[in-house]
Amino acid sequence: PFHPKRYIHDAIDRVIGRRLADPGLPQFIKDCVDCIDDTDFVTHLLWARNCCVTVQCFVDWREMTLTRSGNYRRLKRADIELTGVFCTPRGDGIEVAPDMHTKFILFGEDECLQGSFNIVFDRWGWNWESGMTFRSHGVTRLLDNIFQSIRGGEIGRAHV
């Protein structure tokens, strides 16, 4: 078990590199992790945005609205799409309203990371993490459909 922070930064650099190598080819980073309040991560996303990479972030609405972190302000001021997500569970067995707890990041069309990680990994002491990385258009497309459904956008057909 390890935290994927190094992998995440390397993947962001790969997206930036593809954008700089071919400015006509759009590149994106789509983050769907409940808590991203990490200065290094946010700074790297801002640099990607500065390099003309489209950056979109979904976070737990409580994290975004109830913390006094400057990181969320920095993302909003940079005109990065930052959306707070909340859950509206249904069912008799639900005792406590859950928060948004999805954890994946898309690094362009062919690379993604999915797992149990939080970007902010030092708040909880021993934070053992698991995750899977994929260099697969099919898996990335599937997670992009989940991203779009959370966003309320159009779901694309997955040709796997």
PDB file of N, CA and C in Angstrom, residues 45-149:
ATOM      1  N   LEU A  45      -2.518  21.442 -10.796  1.00  0.00           N
ATOM      2  CA  LEU A  45      -3.707  21.628 -11.632  1.00  0.00           C
ATOM      3  C   LEU A  45      -3.738  23.026 -12.229  1.00  0.00           C
ATOM      4  N   LEU A  46      -3.358  24.019 -11.435  1.00  0.00           N
ATOM      5  CA  LEU A  46      -3.321  25.396 -11.953  1.00  0.00           C
ATOM      6  C   LEU A  46      -2.282  25.533 -13.068  1.00  0.00           C
ATOM      7  N   TRP A  47      -1.144  24.862 -12.925  1.00  0.00           N
ATOM      8  CA  TRP A  47      -0.125  24.896 -13.970  1.00  0.00           C
ATOM      9  C   TRP A  47      -0.654  24.217 -15.246  1.00  0.00           C
ATOM     10  N   ALA A  48      -1.358  23.090 -15.073  1.00  0.00           N
ATOM     11  CA  ALA A  48      -1.950  22.410 -16.227  1.00  0.00           C
ATOM     12  C   ALA A  48      -2.937  23.340 -16.932  1.00  0.00           C
ATOM     13  N   ARG A  49      -3.764  24.013 -16.165  1.00  0.00           N
ATOM     14  CA  ARG A  49      -4.732  24.972 -16.742  1.00  0.00           C
ATOM     15  C   ARG A  49      -3.997  26.076 -17.486  1.00  0.00           C
ATOM     16  N   ASN A  50      -2.902  26.536 -16.924  1.00  0.00           N
ATOM     17  CA  ASN A  50      -2.094  27.579 -17.555  1.00  0.00           C
ATOM     18  C   ASN A  50      -1.488  27.087 -18.879  1.00  0.00           C
ATOM     19  N   CYS A  51      -1.296  25.779 -19.000  1.00  0.00           N
ATOM     20  CA  CYS A  51      -0.759  25.163 -20.233  1.00  0.00           C
ATOM     21  C   CYS A  51      -1.878  24.740 -21.182  1.00  0.00           C
ATOM     22  N   CYS A  52      -3.081  25.293 -20.981  1.00  0.00           N
ATOM     23  CA  CYS A  52      -4.250  25.067 -21.846  1.00  0.00           C
ATOM     24  C   CYS A  52      -4.823  23.657 -21.748  1.00  0.00           C
ATOM     25  N   VAL A  53      -4.641  23.002 -20.617  1.00  0.00           N
ATOM     26  CA  VAL A  53      -5.300  21.721 -20.345  1.00  0.00           C
ATOM     27  C   VAL A  53      -6.625  22.045 -19.652  1.00  0.00           C
ATOM     28  N   THR A  54      -7.707  21.455 -20.112  1.00  0.00           N
ATOM     29  CA  THR A  54      -9.007  21.626 -19.454  1.00  0.00           C
ATOM     30  C   THR A  54      -8.987  20.851 -18.137  1.00  0.00           C
ATOM     31  N   VAL A  55      -9.343  21.521 -17.048  1.00  0.00           N
ATOM     32  CA  VAL A  55      -9.351  20.888 -15.725  1.00  0.00           C
ATOM     33  C   VAL A  55     -10.750  21.042 -15.134  1.00  0.00           C
ATOM     34  N   GLN A  56     -11.318  19.912 -14.702  1.00  0.00           N
ATOM     35  CA  GLN A  56     -12.614  19.908 -14.037  1.00  0.00           C
ATOM     36  C   GLN A  56     -12.478  19.102 -12.753  1.00  0.00           C
ATOM     37  N   CYS A  57     -13.097  19.590 -11.670  1.00  0.00           N
ATOM     38  CA  CYS A  57     -12.992  18.920 -10.373  1.00  0.00           C
ATOM     39  C   CYS A  57     -14.358  18.786  -9.719  1.00  0.00           C
ATOM     40  N   PHE A  58     -14.646  17.578  -9.254  1.00  0.00           N
ATOM     41  CA  PHE A  58     -15.800  17.319  -8.403  1.00  0.00           C
ATOM     42  C   PHE A  58     -15.277  16.963  -7.026  1.00  0.00           C
ATOM     43  N   VAL A  59     -15.804  17.620  -6.020  1.00  0.00           N
ATOM     44  CA  VAL A  59     -15.420  17.346  -4.643  1.00  0.00           C
ATOM     45  C   VAL A  59     -16.679  17.244  -3.795  1.00  0.00           C
ATOM     46  N   ASP A  60     -16.521  16.729  -2.589  1.00  0.00           N
ATOM     47  CA  ASP A  60     -17.649  16.695  -1.659  1.00  0.00           C
ATOM     48  C   ASP A  60     -18.030  18.127  -1.304  1.00  0.00           C
ATOM     49  N   TRP A  61     -19.317  18.443  -1.385  1.00  0.00           N
ATOM     50  CA  TRP A  61     -19.755  19.820  -1.156  1.00  0.00           C
ATOM     51  C   TRP A  61     -19.398  20.321   0.229  1.00  0.00           C
ATOM     52  N   ARG A  62     -19.376  19.409   1.212  1.00  0.00           N
ATOM     53  CA  ARG A  62     -19.025  19.847   2.566  1.00  0.00           C
ATOM     54  C   ARG A  62     -17.564  20.273   2.624  1.00  0.00           C
ATOM     55  N   GLU A  63     -16.699  19.514   1.935  1.00  0.00           N
ATOM     56  CA  GLU A  63     -15.276  19.894   1.885  1.00  0.00           C
ATOM     57  C   GLU A  63     -15.119  21.273   1.251  1.00  0.00           C
ATOM     58  N   MET A  64     -15.844  21.500   0.181  1.00  0.00           N
ATOM     59  CA  MET A  64     -15.679  22.736  -0.574  1.00  0.00           C
ATOM     60  C   MET A  64     -16.275  23.946   0.150  1.00  0.00           C
ATOM     61  N   THR A  65     -17.389  23.752   0.836  1.00  0.00           N
ATOM     62  CA  THR A  65     -18.085  24.898   1.410  1.00  0.00           C
ATOM     63  C   THR A  65     -17.801  25.136   2.891  1.00  0.00           C
ATOM     64  N   LEU A  66     -17.407  24.108   3.621  1.00  0.00           N
ATOM     65  CA  LEU A  66     -17.249  24.264   5.056  1.00  0.00           C
ATOM     66  C   LEU A  66     -15.800  24.416   5.512  1.00  0.00           C
ATOM     67  N   THR A  67     -14.861  24.271   4.600  1.00  0.00           N
ATOM     68  CA  THR A  67     -13.466  24.488   4.978  1.00  0.00           C
ATOM     69  C   THR A  67     -13.072  25.917   4.632  1.00  0.00           C
ATOM     70  N   ARG A  68     -12.047  26.400   5.280  1.00  0.00           N
ATOM     71  CA  ARG A  68     -11.570  27.747   5.014  1.00  0.00           C
ATOM     72  C   ARG A  68     -10.281  27.694   4.194  1.00  0.00           C
ATOM     73  N   SER A  69     -10.159  26.653   3.412  1.00  0.00           N
ATOM     74  CA  SER A  69      -8.945  26.444   2.631  1.00  0.00           C
ATOM     75  C   SER A  69      -8.846  27.430   1.477  1.00  0.00           C
ATOM     76  N   GLY A  70      -7.663  27.954   1.277  1.00  0.00           N
ATOM     77  CA  GLY A  70      -7.414  28.818   0.132  1.00  0.00           C
ATOM     78  C   GLY A  70      -7.286  28.044  -1.167  1.00  0.00           C
ATOM     79  N   ASN A  71      -7.070  26.726  -1.087  1.00  0.00           N
ATOM     80  CA  ASN A  71      -6.902  25.938  -2.307  1.00  0.00           C
ATOM     81  C   ASN A  71      -8.148  25.939  -3.178  1.00  0.00           C
ATOM     82  N   TYR A  72      -9.314  25.828  -2.572  1.00  0.00           N
ATOM     83  CA  TYR A  72     -10.548  25.851  -3.354  1.00  0.00           C
ATOM     84  C   TYR A  72     -10.759  27.233  -3.983  1.00  0.00           C
ATOM     85  N   ARG A  73     -10.423  28.281  -3.254  1.00  0.00           N
ATOM     86  CA  ARG A  73     -10.508  29.633  -3.817  1.00  0.00           C
ATOM     87  C   ARG A  73      -9.579  29.792  -5.009  1.00  0.00           C
ATOM     88  N   ARG A  74      -8.371  29.253  -4.905  1.00  0.00           N
ATOM     89  CA  ARG A  74      -7.410  29.346  -6.001  1.00  0.00           C
ATOM     90  C   ARG A  74      -7.955  28.669  -7.263  1.00  0.00           C
ATOM     91  N   LEU A  75      -8.586  27.520  -7.114  1.00  0.00           N
ATOM     92  CA  LEU A  75      -9.160  26.838  -8.268  1.00  0.00           C
ATOM     93  C   LEU A  75     -10.275  27.658  -8.902  1.00  0.00           C
ATOM     94  N   LYS A  76     -11.165  28.196  -8.082  1.00  0.00           N
ATOM     95  CA  LYS A  76     -12.278  29.001  -8.607  1.00  0.00           C
ATOM     96  C   LYS A  76     -11.769  30.270  -9.284  1.00  0.00           C
ATOM     97  N   ARG A  77     -10.797  30.923  -8.699  1.00  0.00           N
ATOM     98  CA  ARG A  77     -10.256  32.156  -9.300  1.00  0.00           C
ATOM     99  C   ARG A  77      -9.560  31.900 -10.626  1.00  0.00           C
ATOM    100  N   ALA A  78      -9.069  30.689 -10.818  1.00  0.00           N
ATOM    101  CA  ALA A  78      -8.403  30.326 -12.075  1.00  0.00           C
ATOM    102  C   ALA A  78      -9.419  29.876 -13.128  1.00  0.00           C
ATOM    103  N   ASP A  79     -10.686  29.996 -12.823  1.00  0.00           N
ATOM    104  CA  ASP A  79     -11.755  29.618 -13.742  1.00  0.00           C
ATOM    105  C   ASP A  79     -11.749  28.126 -14.043  1.00  0.00           C
ATOM    106  N   ILE A  80     -11.365  27.334 -13.059  1.00  0.00           N
ATOM    107  CA  ILE A  80     -11.445  25.879 -13.170  1.00  0.00           C
ATOM    108  C   ILE A  80     -12.822  25.458 -12.682  1.00  0.00           C
ATOM    109  N   GLU A  81     -13.457  24.565 -13.423  1.00  0.00           N
ATOM    110  CA  GLU A  81     -14.763  24.084 -13.006  1.00  0.00           C
ATOM    111  C   GLU A  81     -14.604  23.270 -11.723  1.00  0.00           C
ATOM    112  N   LEU A  82     -15.122  23.801 -10.640  1.00  0.00           N
ATOM    113  CA  LEU A  82     -15.071  23.156  -9.331  1.00  0.00           C
ATOM    114  C   LEU A  82     -16.499  23.006  -8.845  1.00  0.00           C
ATOM    115  N   THR A  83     -16.943  21.778  -8.737  1.00  0.00           N
ATOM    116  CA  THR A  83     -18.331  21.505  -8.397  1.00  0.00           C
ATOM    117  C   THR A  83     -18.391  20.705  -7.107  1.00  0.00           C
ATOM    118  N   GLY A  84     -19.180  21.184  -6.168  1.00  0.00           N
ATOM    119  CA  GLY A  84     -19.430  20.448  -4.937  1.00  0.00           C
ATOM    120  C   GLY A  84     -20.590  19.491  -5.152  1.00  0.00           C
ATOM    121  N   VAL A  85     -20.377  18.227  -4.829  1.00  0.00           N
ATOM    122  CA  VAL A  85     -21.384  17.195  -5.051  1.00  0.00           C
ATOM    123  C   VAL A  85     -21.941  16.755  -3.706  1.00  0.00           C
ATOM    124  N   PHE A  86     -23.245  16.578  -3.645  1.00  0.00           N
ATOM    125  CA  PHE A  86     -23.853  16.024  -2.441  1.00  0.00           C
ATOM    126  C   PHE A  86     -24.729  14.852  -2.839  1.00  0.00           C
ATOM    127  N   CYS A  87     -24.963  13.971  -1.890  1.00  0.00           N
ATOM    128  CA  CYS A  87     -25.745  12.767  -2.145  1.00  0.00           C
ATOM    129  C   CYS A  87     -27.166  12.958  -1.641  1.00  0.00           C
ATOM    130  N   THR A  88     -28.103  12.398  -2.350  1.00  0.00           N
ATOM    131  CA  THR A  88     -29.498  12.367  -1.909  1.00  0.00           C
ATOM    132  C   THR A  88     -29.939  10.907  -1.902  1.00  0.00           C
ATOM    133  N   PRO A  89     -29.546  10.189  -0.846  1.00  0.00           N
ATOM    134  CA  PRO A  89     -29.838   8.751  -0.802  1.00  0.00           C
ATOM    135  C   PRO A  89     -31.320   8.479  -0.580  1.00  0.00           C
ATOM    136  N   ARG A  90     -31.742   7.328  -1.058  1.00  0.00           N
ATOM    137  CA  ARG A  90     -33.119   6.883  -0.860  1.00  0.00           C
ATOM    138  C   ARG A  90     -33.083   5.468  -0.317  1.00  0.00           C
ATOM    139  N   GLY A  91     -33.981   5.171   0.560  1.00  0.00           N
ATOM    140  CA  GLY A  91     -34.068   3.805   1.080  1.00  0.00           C
ATOM    141  C   GLY A  91     -34.247   3.798   2.582  1.00  0.00           C
ATOM    142  N   ASP A  92     -34.967   2.818   3.065  1.00  0.00           N
ATOM    143  CA  ASP A  92     -35.261   2.719   4.487  1.00  0.00           C
ATOM    144  C   ASP A  92     -34.049   2.341   5.324  1.00  0.00           C
ATOM    145  N   GLY A  93     -33.065   1.688   4.715  1.00  0.00           N
ATOM    146  CA  GLY A  93     -31.902   1.217   5.469  1.00  0.00           C
ATOM    147  C   GLY A  93     -30.825   2.263   5.677  1.00  0.00           C
ATOM    148  N   ILE A  94     -31.003   3.446   5.117  1.00  0.00           N
ATOM    149  CA  ILE A  94     -29.979   4.485   5.218  1.00  0.00           C
ATOM    150  C   ILE A  94     -30.209   5.288   6.493  1.00  0.00           C
ATOM    151  N   GLU A  95     -29.239   5.236   7.400  1.00  0.00           N
ATOM    152  CA  GLU A  95     -29.378   5.921   8.677  1.00  0.00           C
ATOM    153  C   GLU A  95     -28.704   7.285   8.679  1.00  0.00           C
ATOM    154  N   VAL A  96     -27.589   7.412   7.965  1.00  0.00           N
ATOM    155  CA  VAL A  96     -26.835   8.668   7.916  1.00  0.00           C
ATOM    156  C   VAL A  96     -26.602   9.032   6.455  1.00  0.00           C
ATOM    157  N   ALA A  97     -26.870  10.282   6.114  1.00  0.00           N
ATOM    158  CA  ALA A  97     -26.664  10.719   4.729  1.00  0.00           C
ATOM    159  C   ALA A  97     -25.181  10.630   4.376  1.00  0.00           C
ATOM    160  N   PRO A  98     -24.850   9.914   3.308  1.00  0.00           N
ATOM    161  CA  PRO A  98     -23.439   9.776   2.923  1.00  0.00           C
ATOM    162  C   PRO A  98     -22.927  11.029   2.216  1.00  0.00           C
ATOM    163  N   ASP A  99     -21.619  11.117   2.132  1.00  0.00           N
ATOM    164  CA  ASP A  99     -21.026  12.183   1.339  1.00  0.00           C
ATOM    165  C   ASP A  99     -20.570  11.606   0.005  1.00  0.00           C
ATOM    166  N   MET A 100     -20.153  12.494  -0.892  1.00  0.00           N
ATOM    167  CA  MET A 100     -19.609  12.033  -2.161  1.00  0.00           C
ATOM    168  C   MET A 100     -18.309  11.308  -1.874  1.00  0.00           C
ATOM    169  N   HIS A 101     -18.182  10.091  -2.364  1.00  0.00           N
ATOM    170  CA  HIS A 101     -16.993   9.328  -1.997  1.00  0.00           C
ATOM    171  C   HIS A 101     -16.340   8.642  -3.190  1.00  0.00           C
ATOM    172  N   THR A 102     -16.629   9.141  -4.384  1.00  0.00           N
ATOM    173  CA  THR A 102     -15.970   8.577  -5.553  1.00  0.00           C
ATOM    174  C   THR A 102     -14.510   9.016  -5.568  1.00  0.00           C
ATOM    175  N   LYS A 103     -13.655   8.177  -6.145  1.00  0.00           N
ATOM    176  CA  LYS A 103     -12.226   8.483  -6.123  1.00  0.00           C
ATOM    177  C   LYS A 103     -11.595   8.002  -7.415  1.00  0.00           C
ATOM    178  N   PHE A 104     -11.621   8.892  -8.410  1.00  0.00           N
ATOM    179  CA  PHE A 104     -10.920   8.589  -9.649  1.00  0.00           C
ATOM    180  C   PHE A 104     -10.484   9.887 -10.313  1.00  0.00           C
ATOM    181  N   ILE A 105      -9.457   9.774 -11.129  1.00  0.00           N
ATOM    182  CA  ILE A 105      -8.953  10.903 -11.895  1.00  0.00           C
ATOM    183  C   ILE A 105      -8.706  10.421 -13.314  1.00  0.00           C
ATOM    184  N   LEU A 106      -9.165  11.194 -14.284  1.00  0.00           N
ATOM    185  CA  LEU A 106      -8.908  10.916 -15.693  1.00  0.00           C
ATOM    186  C   LEU A 106      -7.800  11.840 -16.170  1.00  0.00           C
ATOM    187  N   PHE A 107      -6.808  11.265 -16.810  1.00  0.00           N
ATOM    188  CA  PHE A 107      -5.674  12.019 -17.340  1.00  0.00           C
ATOM    189  C   PHE A 107      -5.708  11.900 -18.862  1.00  0.00           C
ATOM    190  N   GLY A 108      -6.590  12.642 -19.505  1.00  0.00           N
ATOM    191  CA  GLY A 108      -6.767  12.516 -20.943  1.00  0.00           C
ATOM    192  C   GLY A 108      -7.667  11.331 -21.254  1.00  0.00           C
ATOM    193  N   GLU A 109      -7.644  10.904 -22.516  1.00  0.00           N
ATOM    194  CA  GLU A 109      -8.574   9.884 -22.978  1.00  0.00           C
ATOM    195  C   GLU A 109      -8.137   8.450 -22.701  1.00  0.00           C
ATOM    196  N   ASP A 110      -6.880   8.234 -22.334  1.00  0.00           N
ATOM    197  CA  ASP A 110      -6.387   6.866 -22.256  1.00  0.00           C
ATOM    198  C   ASP A 110      -5.707   6.494 -20.947  1.00  0.00           C
ATOM    199  N   GLU A 111      -5.795   7.332 -19.928  1.00  0.00           N
ATOM    200  CA  GLU A 111      -5.121   7.023 -18.662  1.00  0.00           C
ATOM    201  C   GLU A 111      -5.995   7.474 -17.501  1.00  0.00           C
ATOM    202  N   CYS A 112      -6.105   6.611 -16.487  1.00  0.00           N
ATOM    203  CA  CYS A 112      -6.915   6.974 -15.326  1.00  0.00           C
ATOM    204  C   CYS A 112      -6.418   6.233 -14.091  1.00  0.00           C
ATOM    205  N   LEU A 113      -6.857   6.733 -12.956  1.00  0.00           N
ATOM    206  CA  LEU A 113      -6.525   6.175 -11.654  1.00  0.00           C
ATOM    207  C   LEU A 113      -7.829   6.065 -10.880  1.00  0.00           C
ATOM    208  N   GLN A 114      -8.056   4.909 -10.267  1.00  0.00           N
ATOM    209  CA  GLN A 114      -9.255   4.695  -9.464  1.00  0.00           C
ATOM    210  C   GLN A 114      -8.826   3.962  -8.211  1.00  0.00           C
ATOM    211  N   GLY A 115      -9.350   4.384  -7.043  1.00  0.00           N
ATOM    212  CA  GLY A 115      -8.949   3.709  -5.830  1.00  0.00           C
ATOM    213  C   GLY A 115      -9.598   4.258  -4.579  1.00  0.00           C
ATOM    214  N   SER A 116      -8.938   4.024  -3.448  1.00  0.00           N
ATOM    215  CA  SER A 116      -9.472   4.434  -2.148  1.00  0.00           C
ATOM    216  C   SER A 116      -8.786   5.687  -1.610  1.00  0.00           C
ATOM    217  N   PHE A 117      -7.934   6.305  -2.399  1.00  0.00           N
ATOM    218  CA  PHE A 117      -7.090   7.397  -1.943  1.00  0.00           C
ATOM    219  C   PHE A 117      -7.858   8.712  -1.760  1.00  0.00           C
ATOM    220  N   ASN A 118      -7.308   9.565  -0.931  1.00  0.00           N
ATOM    221  CA  ASN A 118      -7.669  10.977  -0.880  1.00  0.00           C
ATOM    222  C   ASN A 118      -6.430  11.738  -1.322  1.00  0.00           C
ATOM    223  N   ILE A 119      -6.636  12.879  -1.942  1.00  0.00           N
ATOM    224  CA  ILE A 119      -5.480  13.682  -2.333  1.00  0.00           C
ATOM    225  C   ILE A 119      -4.757  14.163  -1.081  1.00  0.00           C
ATOM    226  N   VAL A 120      -5.522  14.545  -0.072  1.00  0.00           N
ATOM    227  CA  VAL A 120      -4.945  14.951   1.203  1.00  0.00           C
ATOM    228  C   VAL A 120      -4.762  13.680   2.017  1.00  0.00           C
ATOM    229  N   PHE A 121      -3.542  13.198   2.085  1.00  0.00           N
ATOM    230  CA  PHE A 121      -3.329  11.903   2.704  1.00  0.00           C
ATOM    231  C   PHE A 121      -2.658  11.984   4.062  1.00  0.00           C
ATOM    232  N   ASP A 122      -2.277  13.161   4.511  1.00  0.00           N
ATOM    233  CA  ASP A 122      -1.541  13.244   5.769  1.00  0.00           C
ATOM    234  C   ASP A 122      -2.428  13.606   6.964  1.00  0.00           C
ATOM    235  N   ARG A 123      -3.718  13.794   6.767  1.00  0.00           N
ATOM    236  CA  ARG A 123      -4.612  14.152   7.870  1.00  0.00           C
ATOM    237  C   ARG A 123      -4.949  12.975   8.771  1.00  0.00           C
ATOM    238  N   TRP A 124      -4.879  11.764   8.232  1.00  0.00           N
ATOM    239  CA  TRP A 124      -5.387  10.611   8.960  1.00  0.00           C
ATOM    240  C   TRP A 124      -4.294   9.676   9.448  1.00  0.00           C
ATOM    241  N   GLY A 125      -3.103  10.146   9.568  1.00  0.00           N
ATOM    242  CA  GLY A 125      -2.031   9.295  10.082  1.00  0.00           C
ATOM    243  C   GLY A 125      -1.736   8.131   9.161  1.00  0.00           C
ATOM    244  N   TRP A 126      -1.954   6.933   9.641  1.00  0.00           N
ATOM    245  CA  TRP A 126      -1.727   5.730   8.841  1.00  0.00           C
ATOM    246  C   TRP A 126      -2.857   5.581   7.841  1.00  0.00           C
ATOM    247  N   ASN A 127      -2.662   6.103   6.689  1.00  0.00           N
ATOM    248  CA  ASN A 127      -3.696   6.099   5.659  1.00  0.00           C
ATOM    249  C   ASN A 127      -3.283   5.124   4.554  1.00  0.00           C
ATOM    250  N   TRP A 128      -3.556   3.864   4.734  1.00  0.00           N
ATOM    251  CA  TRP A 128      -3.210   2.842   3.745  1.00  0.00           C
ATOM    252  C   TRP A 128      -4.134   3.001   2.550  1.00  0.00           C
ATOM    253  N   GLU A 129      -3.559   2.975   1.394  1.00  0.00           N
ATOM    254  CA  GLU A 129      -4.332   3.243   0.186  1.00  0.00           C
ATOM    255  C   GLU A 129      -4.285   2.073  -0.778  1.00  0.00           C
ATOM    256  N   SER A 130      -5.290   2.001  -1.617  1.00  0.00           N
ATOM    257  CA  SER A 130      -5.270   1.049  -2.716  1.00  0.00           C
ATOM    258  C   SER A 130      -5.736   1.786  -3.957  1.00  0.00           C
ATOM    259  N   GLY A 131      -5.329   1.292  -5.075  1.00  0.00           N
ATOM    260  CA  GLY A 131      -5.739   1.928  -6.312  1.00  0.00           C
ATOM    261  C   GLY A 131      -5.315   1.106  -7.507  1.00  0.00           C
ATOM    262  N   MET A 132      -5.914   1.422  -8.618  1.00  0.00           N
ATOM    263  CA  MET A 132      -5.571   0.779  -9.876  1.00  0.00           C
ATOM    264  C   MET A 132      -5.357   1.866 -10.914  1.00  0.00           C
ATOM    265  N   THR A 133      -4.322   1.702 -11.694  1.00  0.00           N
ATOM    266  CA  THR A 133      -4.082   2.606 -12.797  1.00  0.00           C
ATOM    267  C   THR A 133      -4.393   1.865 -14.089  1.00  0.00           C
ATOM    268  N   PHE A 134      -4.925   2.600 -15.036  1.00  0.00           N
ATOM    269  CA  PHE A 134      -5.276   2.005 -16.320  1.00  0.00           C
ATOM    270  C   PHE A 134      -4.753   2.898 -17.437  1.00  0.00           C
ATOM    271  N   ARG A 135      -4.175   2.279 -18.427  1.00  0.00           N
ATOM    272  CA  ARG A 135      -3.884   2.954 -19.689  1.00  0.00           C
ATOM    273  C   ARG A 135      -4.765   2.262 -20.715  1.00  0.00           C
ATOM    274  N   SER A 136      -6.018   2.667 -20.695  1.00  0.00           N
ATOM    275  CA  SER A 136      -7.049   1.990 -21.470  1.00  0.00           C
ATOM    276  C   SER A 136      -8.112   3.004 -21.865  1.00  0.00           C
ATOM    277  N   HIS A 137      -8.350   3.102 -23.158  1.00  0.00           N
ATOM    278  CA  HIS A 137      -9.402   4.005 -23.620  1.00  0.00           C
ATOM    279  C   HIS A 137     -10.767   3.545 -23.098  1.00  0.00           C
ATOM    280  N   GLY A 138     -10.993   2.225 -23.050  1.00  0.00           N
ATOM    281  CA  GLY A 138     -12.283   1.703 -22.607  1.00  0.00           C
ATOM    282  C   GLY A 138     -12.582   2.006 -21.147  1.00  0.00           C
ATOM    283  N   VAL A 139     -11.617   1.781 -20.261  1.00  0.00           N
ATOM    284  CA  VAL A 139     -11.825   2.051 -18.833  1.00  0.00           C
ATOM    285  C   VAL A 139     -11.965   3.557 -18.604  1.00  0.00           C
ATOM    286  N   THR A 140     -11.138   4.325 -19.279  1.00  0.00           N
ATOM    287  CA  THR A 140     -11.228   5.782 -19.129  1.00  0.00           C
ATOM    288  C   THR A 140     -12.579   6.287 -19.616  1.00  0.00           C
ATOM    289  N   ARG A 141     -13.070   5.741 -20.706  1.00  0.00           N
ATOM    290  CA  ARG A 141     -14.378   6.132 -21.239  1.00  0.00           C
ATOM    291  C   ARG A 141     -15.494   5.782 -20.251  1.00  0.00           C
ATOM    292  N   LEU A 142     -15.404   4.604 -19.638  1.00  0.00           N
ATOM    293  CA  LEU A 142     -16.399   4.196 -18.646  1.00  0.00           C
ATOM    294  C   LEU A 142     -16.416   5.172 -17.466  1.00  0.00           C
ATOM    295  N   LEU A 143     -15.237   5.512 -16.935  1.00  0.00           N
ATOM    296  CA  LEU A 143     -15.175   6.467 -15.822  1.00  0.00           C
ATOM    297  C   LEU A 143     -15.603   7.866 -16.257  1.00  0.00           C
ATOM    298  N   ASP A 144     -15.332   8.232 -17.510  1.00  0.00           N
ATOM    299  CA  ASP A 144     -15.794   9.532 -18.009  1.00  0.00           C
ATOM    300  C   ASP A 144     -17.320   9.562 -18.065  1.00  0.00           C
ATOM    301  N   ASN A 145     -17.955   8.443 -18.394  1.00  0.00           N
ATOM    302  CA  ASN A 145     -19.422   8.393 -18.362  1.00  0.00           C
ATOM    303  C   ASN A 145     -19.948   8.580 -16.946  1.00  0.00           C
ATOM    304  N   ILE A 146     -19.273   8.001 -15.964  1.00  0.00           N
ATOM    305  CA  ILE A 146     -19.665   8.218 -14.567  1.00  0.00           C
ATOM    306  C   ILE A 146     -19.481   9.691 -14.210  1.00  0.00           C
ATOM    307  N   PHE A 147     -18.356  10.265 -14.609  1.00  0.00           N
ATOM    308  CA  PHE A 147     -18.093  11.687 -14.367  1.00  0.00           C
ATOM    309  C   PHE A 147     -19.215  12.538 -14.959  1.00  0.00           C
ATOM    310  N   GLN A 148     -19.576  12.258 -16.213  1.00  0.00           N
ATOM    311  CA  GLN A 148     -20.620  13.041 -16.871  1.00  0.00           C
ATOM    312  C   GLN A 148     -21.986  12.841 -16.221  1.00  0.00           C
ATOM    313  N   SER A 149     -22.263  11.633 -15.722  1.00  0.00           N
ATOM    314  CA  SER A 149     -23.555  11.422 -15.071  1.00  0.00           C
ATOM    315  C   SER A 149     -23.628  12.181 -13.755  1.00  0.00           C
TER     316      SER A 149
END
